[in-house]
Short mmCIF file of C-alpha atoms in Angstrom, two decimals:
data_model
loop_
_atom_site.label_atom_id
_atom_site.label_comp_id
_atom_site.label_asym_id
_atom_site.label_seq_id
_atom_site.Cartn_x
_atom_site.Cartn_y
_atom_site.Cartn_z
CA MET L 13 129.05 84.42 83.50
CA GLY L 14 130.78 82.95 80.24
CA THR L 15 132.92 84.05 77.50
CA ALA L 16 132.02 87.16 76.77
CA LYS L 17 134.77 88.67 77.52
CA ARG L 18 136.30 86.41 75.02
CA THR L 19 137.87 88.52 71.11
CA THR L 20 140.25 89.10 68.50
CA LEU L 21 142.98 91.77 68.88
CA ALA L 22 140.64 93.65 66.14
CA ASP L 23 137.75 94.22 68.71
CA ALA L 24 138.98 94.74 71.52
CA VAL L 25 141.47 97.86 70.11
CA ALA L 26 137.83 99.31 68.05
CA ARG L 27 135.52 98.50 71.18
CA PHE L 28 138.27 99.81 73.70
CA THR L 29 139.84 102.44 72.35
CA ARG L 30 139.37 105.22 71.61
CA ASP L 31 141.94 108.69 70.15
CA GLY L 32 143.15 110.98 72.53
CA MET L 33 142.80 108.36 76.39
CA SER L 34 145.88 107.69 78.16
CA ILE L 35 147.09 103.63 77.88
CA ALA L 36 149.78 102.18 80.39
CA ILE L 37 151.19 99.54 77.71
CA GLY L 38 154.69 97.50 78.22
CA LEU L 39 155.06 98.16 82.31
CA ALA L 40 157.23 94.71 82.98
CA LEU L 41 159.99 96.28 81.51
CA GLU L 42 161.94 94.52 78.54
CA PRO L 43 159.95 91.04 78.59
CA ALA L 44 156.66 90.66 78.01
CA ILE L 45 155.48 94.11 76.31
CA PRO L 46 152.52 93.41 73.94
CA PHE L 47 153.37 94.57 70.56
CA ALA L 48 150.60 92.92 68.88
CA PHE L 49 148.19 95.39 70.14
CA ALA L 50 150.33 98.69 69.33
CA HIS L 51 150.36 97.39 66.11
CA GLU L 52 146.73 97.09 65.22
CA LEU L 53 146.77 100.19 67.73
CA ILE L 54 148.39 101.59 64.47
CA ARG L 55 146.32 100.28 61.86
CA GLN L 56 143.54 101.14 63.51
CA ARG L 57 145.03 104.75 63.17
CA ARG L 58 144.17 105.79 67.33
CA ARG L 59 145.52 108.75 67.32
CA ASP L 60 147.00 112.08 70.12
CA LEU L 61 147.30 109.38 72.62
CA GLU L 62 149.51 109.31 75.83
CA LEU L 63 151.90 106.33 76.78
CA ILE L 64 152.67 105.63 80.55
CA GLY L 65 155.07 103.05 81.44
CA PRO L 66 158.39 102.02 82.40
CA ILE L 67 160.49 101.04 80.01
CA SER L 68 158.96 99.89 76.73
CA ASP L 69 161.17 99.31 74.43
CA VAL L 70 159.87 100.90 71.11
CA LEU L 71 157.53 100.20 70.97
CA PHE L 72 156.82 103.78 72.28
CA ASP L 73 159.50 104.54 69.88
CA GLN L 74 156.86 102.76 66.94
CA LEU L 75 154.11 104.23 67.80
CA ILE L 76 155.25 107.68 67.94
CA GLY L 77 156.92 107.44 64.67
CA ALA L 78 153.40 106.16 63.58
CA GLY L 79 151.82 109.79 64.54
CA CYS L 80 149.43 107.41 67.06
CA VAL L 81 150.55 109.85 70.29
CA ARG L 82 149.98 113.38 71.96
CA ARG L 83 152.11 112.60 74.92
CA VAL L 84 154.28 110.58 76.62
CA THR L 85 154.95 109.55 80.64
CA ALA L 86 157.12 107.71 80.82
CA ALA L 87 160.33 106.78 82.56
CA TRP L 88 162.68 105.95 78.87
CA VAL L 89 162.05 105.40 76.03
CA GLY L 90 164.34 103.79 73.37
CA ASN L 91 165.91 101.09 71.61
CA VAL L 92 167.03 98.82 74.60
CA SER L 93 169.65 96.63 73.28
CA ALA L 94 170.46 99.20 70.45
CA GLY L 95 170.49 102.54 71.92
CA LEU L 96 168.80 106.05 70.68
CA GLY L 97 165.21 105.18 69.17
CA HIS L 98 165.12 107.26 66.02
CA CYS L 99 161.00 108.19 65.56
CA TYR L 100 161.41 109.37 69.56
CA ARG L 101 164.26 111.85 68.49
CA ARG L 102 163.06 113.17 65.40
CA ALA L 103 159.40 114.07 67.09
CA LEU L 104 160.87 115.99 70.14
CA GLU L 105 163.82 116.88 68.11
CA GLN L 106 161.78 117.90 65.25
CA GLY L 107 158.19 117.21 65.47
CA VAL L 108 157.99 114.63 62.66
CA PRO L 109 155.75 113.52 62.09
CA ARG L 110 154.50 115.60 64.85
CA ARG L 111 155.10 117.05 68.22
CA ILE L 112 154.65 115.48 70.87
CA GLU L 113 154.44 116.31 74.75
CA VAL L 114 156.97 114.81 77.81
CA ARG L 115 156.11 113.87 80.97
CA ASP L 116 159.14 112.50 82.76
CA HIS L 117 159.26 110.42 85.25
CA SER L 118 162.21 107.73 87.17
CA ASN L 119 161.32 103.88 87.08
CA PHE L 120 160.69 104.15 90.91
CA THR L 121 158.16 107.62 90.18
CA ILE L 122 156.20 106.23 87.85
CA ALA L 123 156.07 102.83 89.64
CA GLN L 124 154.38 105.46 92.60
CA ALA L 125 152.27 106.94 90.60
CA LEU L 126 150.46 104.35 89.67
CA LEU L 127 150.75 102.65 92.92
CA ALA L 128 148.71 106.12 94.27
CA GLY L 129 146.93 105.04 91.45
CA ALA L 130 145.77 101.43 92.44
CA ILE L 131 145.20 101.95 96.24
CA GLY L 132 143.34 105.04 95.52
CA ALA L 133 145.82 107.45 96.83
CA PRO L 134 146.44 111.05 96.49
CA PHE L 135 149.97 110.83 95.92
CA ILE L 136 153.21 108.59 97.88
CA PRO L 137 155.88 110.20 99.08
CA THR L 138 159.97 109.66 98.55
CA ARG L 139 163.31 110.08 99.27
CA THR L 140 164.30 109.41 94.95
CA LEU L 141 164.59 112.48 92.21
CA LEU L 142 165.26 115.29 95.15
CA GLY L 143 168.06 117.18 93.79
CA SER L 144 167.28 115.93 90.07
CA ASP L 145 165.88 118.06 87.52
CA ILE L 146 163.00 115.68 86.57
CA PRO L 147 160.03 116.59 89.30
CA ARG L 148 160.40 120.75 87.57
CA ALA L 149 160.65 118.47 84.47
CA ASN L 150 157.32 117.12 84.49
CA GLY L 151 155.85 119.96 86.79
CA THR L 152 153.35 117.13 89.09
CA PHE L 153 154.97 115.82 91.95
CA ARG L 154 155.17 118.74 94.76
CA GLU L 155 158.51 119.18 96.80
CA SER L 156 157.85 118.88 100.54
CA VAL L 157 158.81 118.25 104.22
CA SER L 158 157.69 114.92 106.20
CA PRO L 159 155.09 115.69 109.23
CA PHE L 160 156.73 112.84 111.10
CA ASP L 161 160.28 113.33 110.71
CA GLY L 162 161.46 116.76 109.15
CA THR L 163 163.47 115.18 105.92
CA THR L 164 162.87 116.28 102.23
CA VAL L 165 159.73 113.91 100.24
CA LEU L 166 159.11 114.59 97.56
CA LEU L 167 155.27 114.08 96.13
CA VAL L 168 154.31 112.51 93.50
CA PRO L 169 150.39 112.25 92.21
CA ALA L 170 147.86 108.92 91.43
CA VAL L 171 148.24 108.24 87.62
CA LEU L 172 144.95 106.99 86.27
CA PRO L 173 145.47 105.25 83.26
CA ASP L 174 141.81 104.86 80.76
CA LEU L 175 143.45 101.77 79.86
CA ALA L 176 146.06 99.25 80.45
CA VAL L 177 146.97 96.24 78.68
CA ILE L 178 149.02 93.39 80.08
CA ALA L 179 150.69 91.03 78.41
CA CYS L 180 151.52 86.77 79.47
CA GLN L 181 151.66 82.78 79.90
CA ARG L 182 147.60 82.05 80.16
CA ALA L 183 144.49 84.02 81.50
CA ASP L 184 140.52 82.74 82.32
CA GLU L 185 137.81 83.05 80.27
CA GLU L 186 136.97 86.26 82.47
CA GLY L 187 140.80 87.84 82.39
CA ASN L 188 142.05 86.46 85.46
CA ALA L 189 145.61 87.07 84.27
CA GLN L 190 148.33 84.76 85.47
CA LEU L 191 152.27 86.35 84.54
CA VAL L 192 155.30 84.27 85.35
CA GLY L 193 158.55 86.14 85.61
CA PRO L 194 159.66 89.92 85.84
CA TRP L 195 155.91 91.79 86.78
CA GLY L 196 157.83 95.30 86.25
CA ILE L 197 155.09 97.16 87.73
CA SER L 198 152.10 95.23 86.25
CA ARG L 199 150.08 94.75 88.98
CA GLU L 200 150.42 98.89 89.71
CA GLY L 201 149.53 99.93 86.04
CA ALA L 202 146.75 97.56 86.07
CA LEU L 203 144.85 98.28 88.90
CA ALA L 204 145.62 102.02 88.58
CA ALA L 205 143.37 101.62 85.03
CA ARG L 206 139.38 102.65 84.82
CA GLU L 207 139.89 99.32 82.48
CA VAL L 208 142.58 96.05 81.51
CA VAL L 209 143.12 94.42 78.16
CA VAL L 210 144.19 91.37 78.73
CA LEU L 211 146.44 89.79 75.45
CA ALA L 212 147.07 85.56 77.05
CA GLU L 213 149.45 83.39 74.48
CA ARG L 214 146.60 80.47 76.39
CA VAL L 215 143.22 80.80 76.92
CA VAL L 216 142.63 77.89 79.91
CA PRO L 217 139.89 76.47 81.50
CA ARG L 218 139.37 78.24 85.41
CA ARG L 219 140.11 75.85 87.62
CA GLU L 220 144.06 75.70 85.66
CA ILE L 221 144.15 79.97 87.24
CA SER L 222 141.98 79.05 89.76
CA SER L 223 144.02 76.56 92.11
CA ALA L 224 146.97 78.84 92.66
CA PRO L 225 145.78 82.48 93.21
CA ASN L 226 147.89 84.16 94.04
CA LEU L 227 150.09 83.71 90.72
CA THR L 228 147.23 86.07 88.96
CA LEU L 229 148.71 89.54 88.53
CA VAL L 230 145.37 90.87 88.82
CA PRO L 231 141.92 90.07 89.06
CA GLY L 232 139.06 89.76 86.10
CA THR L 233 137.06 92.51 87.74
CA LYS L 234 139.43 95.28 86.24
CA VAL L 235 139.33 93.29 82.28
CA VAL L 236 137.46 93.89 79.88
CA ALA L 237 138.68 91.62 76.83
CA VAL L 238 140.41 89.08 77.21
CA VAL L 239 142.71 88.04 73.70
CA GLU L 240 144.09 84.60 73.29
CA GLU L 241 147.32 85.90 71.01
CA PRO L 242 150.55 84.51 70.98
CA PHE L 243 153.73 84.96 70.15
CA ALA L 244 151.73 88.83 70.78
CA CYS L 245 155.20 89.52 72.23
CA HIS L 246 157.43 89.21 69.51
CA PRO L 247 160.19 90.34 69.80
CA SER L 248 159.53 91.15 73.71
CA PRO L 249 160.61 87.88 75.18
CA LEU L 250 157.60 85.98 77.19
CA GLN L 251 159.25 83.78 79.76
CA GLY L 252 158.90 80.08 79.76
CA ALA L 253 156.95 81.05 76.02
CA TYR L 254 159.69 82.47 73.95
CA PRO L 255 163.11 84.50 73.82
CA ARG L 256 164.05 87.84 73.03
CA ASP L 257 164.72 87.94 69.49
CA HIS L 258 167.55 91.00 69.94
CA GLU L 259 168.39 90.83 66.16
CA PHE L 260 164.97 91.73 65.16
CA PHE L 261 165.61 95.30 67.09
CA HIS L 262 168.75 95.57 65.95
CA GLU L 263 167.53 95.48 62.89
CA TYR L 264 164.45 97.85 63.49
CA HIS L 265 167.43 100.73 65.15
CA ARG L 266 169.38 100.38 61.42
CA ALA L 267 166.27 100.99 59.15
CA THR L 268 164.80 103.15 61.66
CA ARG L 269 167.56 105.94 61.37
CA THR L 270 165.24 107.72 58.52
CA ARG L 271 161.50 108.97 58.74
CA GLU L 272 161.52 107.18 55.66
CA GLY L 273 163.54 104.29 56.48
CA PHE L 274 160.58 103.45 59.21
CA ASP L 275 157.50 104.58 56.88
CA ALA L 276 159.04 101.72 54.83
CA TRP L 277 159.43 99.46 57.88
CA LEU L 278 156.32 100.21 59.48
CA ALA L 279 154.72 99.29 56.32
CA ASP L 280 156.11 96.15 56.00
CA TRP L 281 155.99 95.25 59.37
CA VAL L 282 153.09 96.44 60.31
CA THR L 283 149.94 98.35 57.90
CA ALA L 284 150.13 95.80 55.67
CA VAL L 285 150.25 92.72 57.37
CA PRO L 286 146.29 92.38 58.19
CA ASP L 287 147.34 90.63 61.90
CA ARG L 288 149.25 89.03 64.52
CA ALA L 289 148.96 86.02 62.46
CA ALA L 290 150.34 87.47 58.87
CA TYR L 291 153.41 88.94 60.65
CA LEU L 292 154.39 85.19 62.44
CA ALA L 293 154.15 83.98 58.71
CA LYS L 294 155.74 86.71 57.36
CA LEU L 295 158.85 85.65 59.95
CA ALA L 296 158.89 82.18 60.04
CA PRO L 297 161.14 80.57 59.29
CA ARG L 298 163.18 81.93 61.27
CA TRP L 299 161.20 82.28 64.37
CA PRO L 300 160.17 81.03 66.62
CA PRO L 301 164.28 79.79 66.89
CA MET D 23 199.68 97.47 70.34
CA ILE D 24 197.91 96.50 73.88
CA ASP D 25 195.17 93.88 72.39
CA VAL D 26 192.64 94.73 75.38
CA SER D 27 189.67 96.77 74.41
CA ALA D 28 188.88 99.34 76.09
CA GLY D 29 184.87 98.17 76.79
CA GLU D 30 187.44 94.71 78.38
CA LEU D 31 189.75 97.63 80.73
CA MET D 32 186.19 99.36 81.96
CA VAL D 33 184.45 95.79 82.55
CA ALA D 34 187.86 94.51 84.43
CA GLN D 35 187.79 97.92 86.57
CA ALA D 36 183.94 97.95 87.16
CA ALA D 37 183.93 94.11 88.52
CA ARG D 38 186.41 95.53 91.19
CA GLU D 39 184.09 98.02 92.29
CA ILE D 40 182.36 94.97 93.68
CA ARG D 41 182.87 93.99 97.37
CA ASP D 42 182.03 90.23 98.47
CA GLY D 43 178.91 89.88 99.89
CA GLU D 44 177.35 93.24 99.05
CA LYS D 45 173.86 93.79 97.05
CA VAL D 46 174.18 95.67 93.72
CA PHE D 47 172.43 97.24 91.02
CA VAL D 48 173.69 96.06 88.05
CA GLY D 49 172.15 97.56 85.50
CA MET D 50 172.37 96.89 81.92
CA ARG D 51 175.54 96.43 79.29
CA LEU D 52 179.37 96.59 80.98
CA PRO D 53 178.77 96.59 84.35
CA LEU D 54 175.82 93.35 83.73
CA ILE D 55 179.51 91.82 82.66
CA ALA D 56 181.11 93.58 85.55
CA PHE D 57 179.19 91.67 87.80
CA VAL D 58 179.67 88.28 85.31
CA VAL D 59 183.61 89.29 86.54
CA ALA D 60 183.57 89.99 89.80
CA LYS D 61 181.56 86.65 91.47
CA ARG D 62 184.07 84.63 89.54
CA THR D 63 186.69 85.79 91.39
CA HIS D 64 187.30 88.07 94.37
CA ALA D 65 183.00 88.81 95.30
CA PRO D 66 181.16 85.35 94.92
CA ASN D 67 178.97 86.22 97.33
CA ALA D 68 177.34 89.35 95.72
CA VAL D 69 174.01 89.77 95.02
CA GLY D 70 172.93 91.56 92.33
CA LEU D 71 169.01 93.24 91.55
CA PHE D 72 167.73 94.12 88.59
CA GLU D 73 164.99 96.96 88.71
CA LEU D 74 161.75 94.66 86.86
CA GLY D 75 161.94 92.93 89.74
CA LEU D 76 165.03 90.21 89.44
CA VAL D 77 167.60 89.24 92.63
CA ARG D 78 170.37 86.45 91.65
CA ASP D 79 172.82 85.21 93.65
CA GLU D 80 173.86 82.87 90.00
CA PRO D 81 174.54 85.87 87.07
CA ALA D 82 172.47 84.37 84.24
CA ALA D 83 173.92 81.70 82.21
CA GLU D 84 174.64 83.12 78.58
CA LEU D 85 174.74 86.64 77.10
CA LEU D 86 172.36 89.79 78.28
CA TYR D 87 171.29 91.94 75.82
CA THR D 88 168.47 93.07 78.32
CA MET D 89 167.67 92.37 82.99
CA GLY D 90 164.56 90.51 80.72
CA ASP D 91 166.21 87.95 79.50
CA THR D 92 164.79 84.88 79.84
CA ALA D 93 168.37 84.04 80.90
CA ASN D 94 168.26 86.53 83.31
CA VAL D 95 164.59 84.95 84.88
CA ASP D 96 165.70 81.63 84.78
CA GLY D 97 167.74 80.61 87.80
CA ALA D 98 166.73 83.89 89.89
CA MET D 99 166.33 84.12 93.35
CA TRP D 100 163.69 85.99 93.48
CA CYS D 101 160.86 87.52 91.19
CA GLY D 102 158.61 90.50 92.11
CA PRO D 103 157.58 93.66 91.42
CA MET D 104 159.45 97.13 91.09
CA LEU D 105 158.03 98.55 93.85
CA ASP D 106 160.45 95.90 96.23
CA VAL D 107 164.31 96.49 94.61
CA MET D 108 162.93 100.04 94.09
CA GLY D 109 161.50 99.90 98.12
CA MET D 110 164.93 98.27 99.55
CA LEU D 111 167.34 100.34 97.34
CA GLN D 112 165.13 103.22 99.55
CA ARG D 113 165.01 101.55 102.10
CA GLY D 114 169.60 101.58 102.47
CA ASP D 115 169.57 97.72 102.09
CA VAL D 116 171.61 98.53 98.54
CA GLU D 117 175.33 99.15 98.44
CA ALA D 118 176.25 100.53 95.34
CA GLY D 119 174.39 101.07 91.81
CA PHE D 120 175.72 101.32 88.36
CA ILE D 121 174.75 103.43 85.57
CA GLY D 122 175.89 105.44 83.04
CA GLY D 123 175.44 108.53 80.76
CA ALA D 124 175.40 110.99 77.77
CA GLU D 125 177.24 113.74 80.04
CA VAL D 126 178.73 113.51 83.43
CA ASP D 127 180.18 116.55 84.72
CA ARG D 128 183.34 117.05 86.87
CA HIS D 129 180.48 116.31 90.38
CA GLY D 130 179.12 113.09 88.79
CA ASN D 131 176.07 115.06 88.39
CA LEU D 132 174.93 112.82 85.04
CA ASN D 133 172.56 113.74 82.40
CA THR D 134 170.31 111.02 80.67
CA THR D 135 167.17 113.38 79.15
CA ALA D 136 168.29 116.40 76.83
CA ILE D 137 171.12 117.79 75.33
CA GLY D 138 170.06 121.94 74.02
CA GLY D 139 166.91 123.63 73.60
CA GLU D 140 164.45 123.63 75.76
CA ARG D 141 162.65 120.51 77.45
CA GLN D 142 160.09 119.87 74.86
CA ARG D 143 162.48 120.65 72.53
CA PRO D 144 166.35 119.11 72.53
CA ALA D 145 168.36 119.41 70.15
CA VAL D 146 169.11 115.62 71.21
CA ALA D 147 166.57 113.68 72.84
CA LEU D 148 168.11 110.86 75.18
CA PRO D 149 165.89 107.98 76.08
CA GLY D 150 165.28 108.55 80.07
CA SER D 151 166.14 108.43 83.51
CA GLY D 152 165.05 104.71 83.58
CA GLY D 153 166.66 103.65 86.92
CA GLY D 154 169.18 105.52 86.66
CA ALA D 155 168.06 108.01 88.91
CA ASP D 156 166.66 106.18 91.46
CA ILE D 157 170.47 104.72 92.05
CA ALA D 158 172.72 107.65 92.07
CA SER D 159 169.79 109.19 94.72
CA LEU D 160 169.30 106.23 97.26
CA ALA D 161 172.38 103.75 96.93
CA LYS D 162 175.00 104.67 99.36
CA ARG D 163 177.85 104.39 96.54
CA LEU D 164 177.44 104.50 92.50
CA ILE D 165 179.96 103.26 90.39
CA VAL D 166 179.87 106.10 86.49
CA ILE D 167 180.77 104.06 83.83
CA MET D 168 180.89 105.87 80.65
CA PRO D 169 182.68 106.63 77.02
CA HIS D 170 184.86 109.62 77.30
CA ASP D 171 185.00 113.08 75.18
CA ARG D 172 184.62 116.89 75.87
CA ARG D 173 181.41 116.64 74.67
CA ARG D 174 180.37 113.85 77.55
CA LEU D 175 182.38 115.24 79.95
CA VAL D 176 180.98 118.07 80.47
CA GLU D 177 182.43 121.76 83.70
CA ARG D 178 178.49 121.15 84.04
CA VAL D 179 175.30 119.36 82.78
CA SER D 180 172.78 120.76 81.35
CA PHE D 181 170.45 118.80 83.08
CA ILE D 182 170.67 116.57 86.44
CA THR D 183 168.90 113.18 85.05
CA SER D 184 170.60 111.45 88.37
CA PRO D 185 172.09 113.45 90.54
CA GLY D 186 176.23 113.33 92.24
CA TYR D 187 177.00 116.16 93.88
CA GLY D 188 175.59 118.44 92.24
CA ASP D 189 177.54 121.36 92.40
CA GLY D 190 180.08 120.38 95.52
CA PRO D 191 180.37 119.02 99.36
CA GLY D 192 177.42 118.87 101.23
CA TRP D 193 174.92 119.37 97.81
CA ARG D 194 172.83 116.75 98.92
CA GLU D 195 171.89 116.77 101.58
CA ARG D 196 171.04 119.65 101.19
CA VAL D 197 168.31 118.78 98.63
CA GLY D 198 167.79 116.35 101.43
CA LEU D 199 169.27 112.99 99.29
CA PRO D 200 169.50 110.33 102.36
CA ARG D 201 172.76 108.93 101.42
CA GLY D 202 175.39 108.35 98.71
CA GLY D 203 176.67 109.61 95.67
CA PRO D 204 179.18 108.63 92.76
CA SER D 205 182.03 106.34 94.39
CA VAL D 206 183.86 106.36 91.00
CA LEU D 207 183.84 107.65 87.08
CA ILE D 208 184.73 104.92 85.01
CA THR D 209 186.03 106.26 81.05
CA THR D 210 187.19 104.40 78.24
CA LEU D 211 190.04 106.80 79.11
CA GLY D 212 191.05 105.98 82.49
CA VAL D 213 188.81 106.16 86.23
CA PHE D 214 188.03 108.91 88.55
CA ARG D 215 187.81 108.71 92.08
CA PHE D 216 185.28 111.26 93.47
CA VAL D 217 187.39 113.45 96.51
CA ASP D 218 185.29 116.59 98.15
CA GLY D 219 182.56 115.73 96.03
CA GLU D 220 185.29 116.29 92.49
CA ALA D 221 186.32 113.71 89.89
CA VAL D 222 189.82 113.45 90.76
CA LEU D 223 191.68 111.35 87.71
CA GLU D 224 193.28 108.57 89.44
CA THR D 225 194.42 105.91 86.33
CA TYR D 226 194.55 106.52 82.74
CA HIS D 227 194.14 103.92 80.30
CA PRO D 228 197.40 102.02 78.75
CA THR D 229 195.31 102.10 75.47
CA ALA D 230 195.47 106.06 76.03
CA SER D 231 196.99 108.96 77.52
CA LEU D 232 197.25 111.61 80.60
CA ASP D 233 197.20 113.38 77.96
CA GLU D 234 195.09 112.95 75.84
CA VAL D 235 192.27 112.08 79.97
CA ARG D 236 193.53 115.26 79.55
CA ALA D 237 192.35 116.59 76.28
CA SER D 238 188.79 114.81 76.41
CA THR D 239 187.62 116.23 79.36
CA GLY D 240 185.58 119.50 79.71
CA TRP D 241 187.59 120.41 82.58
CA GLU D 242 190.57 121.10 83.67
CA PRO D 243 190.63 117.53 86.13
CA LYS D 244 192.18 117.39 89.41
CA LEU D 245 194.86 115.07 89.51
CA ALA D 246 195.44 112.51 92.01
CA ARG D 247 198.95 112.33 93.65
CA ASP D 248 200.36 109.22 92.38
CA VAL D 249 198.57 109.52 89.20
CA ARG D 250 199.67 106.65 87.25
CA ALA D 251 198.38 104.00 84.46
CA THR D 252 195.19 101.55 85.13
CA GLU D 253 196.54 98.11 85.59
CA LEU D 254 195.77 95.63 82.93
CA PRO D 255 193.29 92.88 83.12
CA SER D 256 194.75 89.83 84.41
CA GLY D 257 194.33 86.26 81.79
CA GLU D 258 192.47 84.80 84.05
CA VAL D 259 189.62 88.31 83.58
CA LEU D 260 189.94 88.71 80.51
CA ASP D 261 189.57 85.25 79.77
CA ILE D 262 185.73 85.54 81.80
CA ILE D 263 185.24 88.36 79.69
CA ARG D 264 185.98 87.03 76.59
CA GLY D 265 183.64 83.85 77.83
CA TYR D 266 181.06 85.77 78.80
CA ASP D 267 180.67 88.36 75.57
CA PRO D 268 183.18 85.98 72.84
CA LYS D 269 181.68 88.68 69.64
CA GLY D 270 182.32 91.60 71.94
CA PHE D 271 178.62 92.97 71.69
CA TRP D 272 179.13 94.73 74.37
CA THR D 273 182.73 95.09 75.27
CA ARG D 274 184.28 95.78 71.72
CA ARG D 275 181.39 98.12 70.33
CA GLU D 276 182.22 100.75 68.76
CA THR D 277 181.34 103.71 71.37
#
């Protein structure tokens, strides 16, 4: 055992992502969103991805605008504190820059779908969304009757991502990852995925993790790459490390109203920036606060 | 000229819907501030649940832009996986929940998915459910807050993201929902109370008028027998709102 999993972000994206795969990302909802990973996906021009997540703030909007996405399996796509996601709207309404497919969920059903995947169950029965149009729009759910009490239930089938991406405060070299703060559906997503990539604010000695193993979100056995990448979640927050950069989200919202505006934003903050260190240098001195 | 914004009126009205000791799914934006007002006035023992996994018995120390802000995590009584708080909701442990929408109809059904066209090619793509449809399905009581105009308050929503009373009384039971339904619809112009599965106008804001409410509603609204002007928030309540959102980010934004 040793440092075989330790690598750079560029190498992790090059080795463990490919066109057409399904990636669960942004699983803690508004915090701990691995924006650095999404930007590297854009730089390496991954295409035809399926994105899986509950609410990934503008991360999904950026990947859609950059033309990386074929399908979104999610409960919500937009800009949480600013409003609608302009790239998501352009893709769905006008097919710009390309047509995408939406597989609608609620937060609870995407959590249940990943739970089913995590525990090897074919589906999870639930009482949510009965009477909603989401099950019909989604197309993969089935309505049924509980054999135990005769009540109506909705069956949510398992979702099995090819890859889950987790950002956290600390992990050891094997990828035992500890996330402080809300987990959202991170654990279910990581356990449902075939492979997991971990972005840690700090990679720490094994003993710092194994002294409190119940804080570990996912065992290193699922993890194929461990990347130490400080501020990987900016502009989303990482508890105890840095707060949310609200104004960055609002600037993004204003800048991306048009396709040209988004393309300029993307060139400025992603494609003309070689890596996260250069992105952080560009943010200085306003960030970190 | 009344120096109270529609956002402030809505927050004050929403706060009154939270009862002391209740567990409430707080949600985003204006309801976050309504929870603060309720906690500091009539409902000091209310508890706020946030779908990403947080339970709080004290409001966050600063204005929240999202429920995942570090200030909302710090000082929480519990932080677990989303499945645990959604599980409490499904079990029937949550008395009330807040939700907003782009479209609502007379039976309290909400659309936050898409307007016009087909689902995969809509005229307007909206963000989607988030946890809204779960709260609408499973909370004992639903408190709806949204801007008010004819494009938003429509006779029939084109897509039911979050179920209200469907086509009227008995519908929720027929489709298998275990409980709940909207109790109140608070808009930028007034307050509707749901009676037999239909929104009945109870008050119109003093910043608006009965005629304006009628003209801005996509159906002929039923009126409460004692329909009247909305009571203005007290000075104490306004101080709480303005102290918490001093720049009016949520309470004075254009809708």
